[in-house]
Protein backbone atom coordinates (compact mmCIF):
# COMPACT_ATOMS: atom_id res chain seq x y z
CA UNK A 1 0.00 0.00 0.00
CA UNK A 2 1.49 3.33 -1.01
CA UNK A 3 0.62 6.76 0.32
CA UNK A 4 -0.69 9.26 -2.25
CA UNK A 5 1.91 11.89 -3.15
CA UNK A 6 -0.28 14.68 -1.78
CA UNK A 7 -0.65 13.06 1.66
CA UNK A 8 2.96 12.05 2.34
CA UNK A 9 4.41 15.52 3.10
CA UNK A 10 1.51 16.24 5.47
CA UNK A 11 2.02 13.11 7.62
CA UNK A 12 3.98 12.95 10.85
CA UNK A 13 4.59 9.50 12.29
CA UNK A 14 6.02 8.90 15.75
CA UNK A 15 6.14 10.93 18.92
CA UNK A 16 9.63 12.23 18.11
CA UNK A 17 8.54 13.79 14.82
CA UNK A 18 5.41 15.31 16.37
CA UNK A 19 7.46 16.65 19.30
CA UNK A 20 9.93 18.20 16.85
CA UNK A 21 7.03 20.00 15.16
CA UNK A 22 5.30 21.16 18.37
CA UNK A 23 8.23 21.83 20.69
CA UNK A 24 11.17 22.15 18.26
CA UNK A 25 12.89 19.30 20.08
CA UNK A 26 12.64 15.53 20.10
CA UNK A 27 13.95 15.07 23.63
CA UNK A 28 12.32 12.24 25.55
CA UNK A 29 10.40 14.61 27.86
CA UNK A 30 8.73 16.26 24.86
CA UNK A 31 7.88 12.89 23.36
CA UNK A 32 6.20 11.97 26.67
CA UNK A 33 4.30 15.26 26.53
CA UNK A 34 3.00 14.31 23.05
CA UNK A 35 1.69 11.02 24.47
CA UNK A 36 0.08 12.94 27.33
CA UNK A 37 -1.61 15.33 24.91
CA UNK A 38 -2.96 12.37 22.94
CA UNK A 39 -4.40 10.49 25.91
CA UNK A 40 -4.92 12.55 29.05
CA UNK A 41 -5.51 16.20 28.19
CA UNK A 42 -8.94 17.85 28.24
CA UNK A 43 -8.79 18.61 24.52
CA UNK A 44 -6.75 15.72 23.10
CA UNK A 45 -4.30 16.14 20.28
CA UNK A 46 -5.86 14.74 17.08
CA UNK A 47 -4.05 11.54 16.18
CA UNK A 48 -4.45 7.99 14.96
CA UNK A 49 -2.42 4.84 15.38
CA UNK A 50 -0.25 3.16 12.78
CA UNK A 51 0.45 -0.08 14.57
CA UNK A 52 1.98 0.94 17.88
CA UNK A 53 3.07 4.40 16.66
CA UNK A 54 1.00 7.56 16.80
CA UNK A 55 0.53 9.65 13.68
CA UNK A 56 -1.14 12.89 12.70
CA UNK A 57 -1.31 15.32 9.82
CA UNK A 58 0.38 18.71 9.96
CA UNK A 59 -2.76 20.39 8.60
CA UNK A 60 -4.98 18.78 11.25
CA UNK A 61 -2.50 19.73 13.95
CA UNK A 62 -2.43 23.35 12.76
CA UNK A 63 -6.26 23.43 12.94
CA UNK A 64 -6.08 22.00 16.49
CA UNK A 65 -3.55 24.68 17.50
CA UNK A 66 -5.80 27.42 16.08
CA UNK A 67 -8.70 25.97 18.08
CA UNK A 68 -6.57 26.02 21.25
CA UNK A 69 -5.77 29.68 20.60
CA UNK A 70 -9.49 30.36 20.34
CA UNK A 71 -10.10 28.72 23.73
CA UNK A 72 -7.34 30.86 25.26
CA UNK A 73 -8.87 34.08 23.93
CA UNK A 74 -12.40 33.23 25.05
Coordinates of N, CA and C in Angstrom, one line a residue:
X1 N 0.8 -1.2 0.0 CA 0.0 0.0 0.0 C 0.9 1.2 0.0
X2 N 0.7 2.1 -0.9 CA 1.5 3.3 -1.0 C 0.6 4.5 -0.6
X3 N 1.3 5.5 -0.1 CA 0.6 6.8 0.3 C 0.5 7.7 -0.9
X4 N -0.6 8.3 -1.1 CA -0.7 9.3 -2.3 C 0.4 10.4 -2.1
X5 N 0.9 10.9 -3.2 CA 1.9 11.9 -3.1 C 1.5 13.1 -2.4
X6 N 0.2 13.5 -2.4 CA -0.3 14.7 -1.8 C -0.4 14.5 -0.3
X7 N -0.5 13.3 0.2 CA -0.6 13.1 1.7 C 0.7 12.9 2.4
X8 N 1.7 12.4 1.7 CA 3.0 12.1 2.3 C 3.6 13.2 3.0
X9 N 3.7 14.4 2.4 CA 4.4 15.5 3.1 C 3.6 16.0 4.3
X10 N 2.4 15.7 4.4 CA 1.5 16.2 5.5 C 1.5 15.3 6.7
X11 N 2.0 14.1 6.5 CA 2.0 13.1 7.6 C 3.2 13.2 8.6
X12 N 2.9 13.1 9.8 CA 4.0 12.9 10.8 C 3.7 11.7 11.6
X13 N 4.7 10.8 11.7 CA 4.6 9.5 12.3 C 5.6 9.4 13.4
X14 N 5.2 9.1 14.6 CA 6.0 8.9 15.7 C 6.0 10.1 16.6
X15 N 6.2 9.9 17.9 CA 6.1 10.9 18.9 C 7.3 11.9 18.7
X16 N 8.5 11.4 18.3 CA 9.6 12.2 18.1 C 9.4 13.3 17.0
X17 N 8.8 12.9 15.9 CA 8.5 13.8 14.8 C 7.5 14.8 15.2
X18 N 6.5 14.4 15.9 CA 5.4 15.3 16.4 C 6.0 16.3 17.4
X19 N 6.8 15.8 18.3 CA 7.5 16.7 19.3 C 8.4 17.7 18.6
X20 N 9.1 17.3 17.6 CA 9.9 18.2 16.9 C 9.1 19.3 16.2
X21 N 7.9 19.0 15.8 CA 7.0 20.0 15.2 C 6.4 20.9 16.2
X22 N 6.0 20.4 17.3 CA 5.3 21.2 18.4 C 6.3 21.9 19.3
X23 N 7.3 21.3 19.7 CA 8.2 21.8 20.7 C 9.6 22.1 20.2
X24 N 9.9 21.9 18.9 CA 11.2 22.2 18.3 C 12.3 21.3 18.9
X25 N 11.9 20.2 19.5 CA 12.9 19.3 20.1 C 12.3 17.9 20.1
X26 N 13.1 16.9 20.0 CA 12.6 15.5 20.1 C 13.2 14.8 21.3
X27 N 13.5 15.6 22.4 CA 13.9 15.1 23.6 C 12.9 14.2 24.2
X28 N 13.3 13.2 25.0 CA 12.3 12.2 25.6 C 11.2 12.9 26.3
X29 N 11.5 14.0 27.1 CA 10.4 14.6 27.9 C 9.3 15.2 27.0
X30 N 9.7 15.7 25.8 CA 8.7 16.3 24.9 C 8.0 15.1 24.2
X31 N 8.6 14.0 23.9 CA 7.9 12.9 23.4 C 6.8 12.4 24.4
X32 N 7.2 12.4 25.6 CA 6.2 12.0 26.7 C 5.0 13.0 26.7
X33 N 5.4 14.2 26.5 CA 4.3 15.3 26.5 C 3.3 15.0 25.4
X34 N 3.8 14.6 24.2 CA 3.0 14.3 23.1 C 2.0 13.2 23.4
X35 N 2.6 12.1 24.1 CA 1.7 11.0 24.5 C 0.6 11.5 25.5
X36 N 1.0 12.4 26.4 CA 0.1 12.9 27.3 C -1.0 13.7 26.6
X37 N -0.6 14.5 25.7 CA -1.6 15.3 24.9 C -2.6 14.4 24.1
X38 N -2.1 13.3 23.7 CA -3.0 12.4 22.9 C -3.9 11.6 23.8
X39 N -3.6 11.4 25.1 CA -4.4 10.5 25.9 C -5.1 11.2 27.1
X40 N -4.4 12.1 27.8 CA -4.9 12.6 29.0 C -5.4 14.0 29.1
X41 N -5.1 14.8 28.1 CA -5.5 16.2 28.2 C -7.0 16.4 28.0
X42 N -7.5 17.6 28.4 CA -8.9 17.9 28.2 C -9.4 17.9 26.8
X43 N -8.5 18.5 26.0 CA -8.8 18.6 24.5 C -7.7 17.9 23.8
X44 N -7.9 16.5 23.6 CA -6.7 15.7 23.1 C -6.2 16.1 21.7
X45 N -5.0 15.9 21.6 CA -4.3 16.1 20.3 C -4.9 15.2 19.2
X46 N -5.3 15.6 18.1 CA -5.9 14.7 17.1 C -4.8 13.8 16.5
X47 N -5.0 12.5 16.6 CA -4.1 11.5 16.2 C -4.8 10.2 15.8
X48 N -4.0 9.3 15.2 CA -4.4 8.0 15.0 C -3.2 7.1 15.1
X49 N -3.5 5.8 15.2 CA -2.4 4.8 15.4 C -2.1 4.1 14.1
X50 N -0.8 4.0 13.9 CA -0.3 3.2 12.8 C 0.5 2.1 13.5
X51 N -0.1 1.0 13.8 CA 0.5 -0.1 14.6 C 0.6 0.4 16.0
X52 N 1.8 0.4 16.5 CA 2.0 0.9 17.9 C 2.4 2.4 17.9
X53 N 2.6 3.0 16.7 CA 3.1 4.4 16.7 C 1.9 5.4 16.5
X54 N 2.0 6.6 17.0 CA 1.0 7.6 16.8 C 1.4 8.4 15.6
X55 N 0.3 8.9 14.9 CA 0.5 9.6 13.7 C -0.5 10.7 13.6
X56 N -0.2 11.8 12.9 CA -1.1 12.9 12.7 C -0.8 13.6 11.4
X57 N -1.6 14.5 11.0 CA -1.3 15.3 9.8 C -0.9 16.7 10.3
X58 N 0.0 17.3 9.6 CA 0.4 18.7 10.0 C -0.8 19.6 9.9
X59 N -1.6 19.5 8.8 CA -2.8 20.4 8.6 C -3.8 20.2 9.7
X60 N -4.1 19.0 10.2 CA -5.0 18.8 11.3 C -4.4 19.4 12.5
X61 N -3.1 19.2 12.7 CA -2.5 19.7 13.9 C -2.5 21.3 14.0
X62 N -2.3 21.9 12.8 CA -2.4 23.3 12.8 C -3.8 23.8 13.1
X63 N -4.9 23.1 12.6 CA -6.3 23.4 12.9 C -6.5 23.3 14.4
X64 N -5.9 22.2 15.1 CA -6.1 22.0 16.5 C -5.4 23.1 17.3
X65 N -4.3 23.6 16.8 CA -3.6 24.7 17.5 C -4.4 26.0 17.4
X66 N -5.0 26.2 16.2 CA -5.8 27.4 16.1 C -7.0 27.3 17.0
X67 N -7.6 26.2 17.2 CA -8.7 26.0 18.1 C -8.3 26.2 19.5
X68 N -7.1 25.8 19.9 CA -6.6 26.0 21.2 C -6.4 27.5 21.5
X69 N -5.9 28.2 20.5 CA -5.8 29.7 20.6 C -7.1 30.4 20.8
X70 N -8.1 29.8 20.2 CA -9.5 30.4 20.3 C -10.0 30.2 21.7
X71 N -9.7 29.0 22.3 CA -10.1 28.7 23.7 C -9.4 29.7 24.7
X72 N -8.1 30.0 24.4 CA -7.3 30.9 25.3 C -7.9 32.3 25.2
X73 N -8.4 32.7 24.1 CA -8.9 34.1 23.9 C -10.3 34.2 24.4
X74 N -11.0 33.1 24.6 CA -12.4 33.2 25.1 C -12.5 33.5 26.5

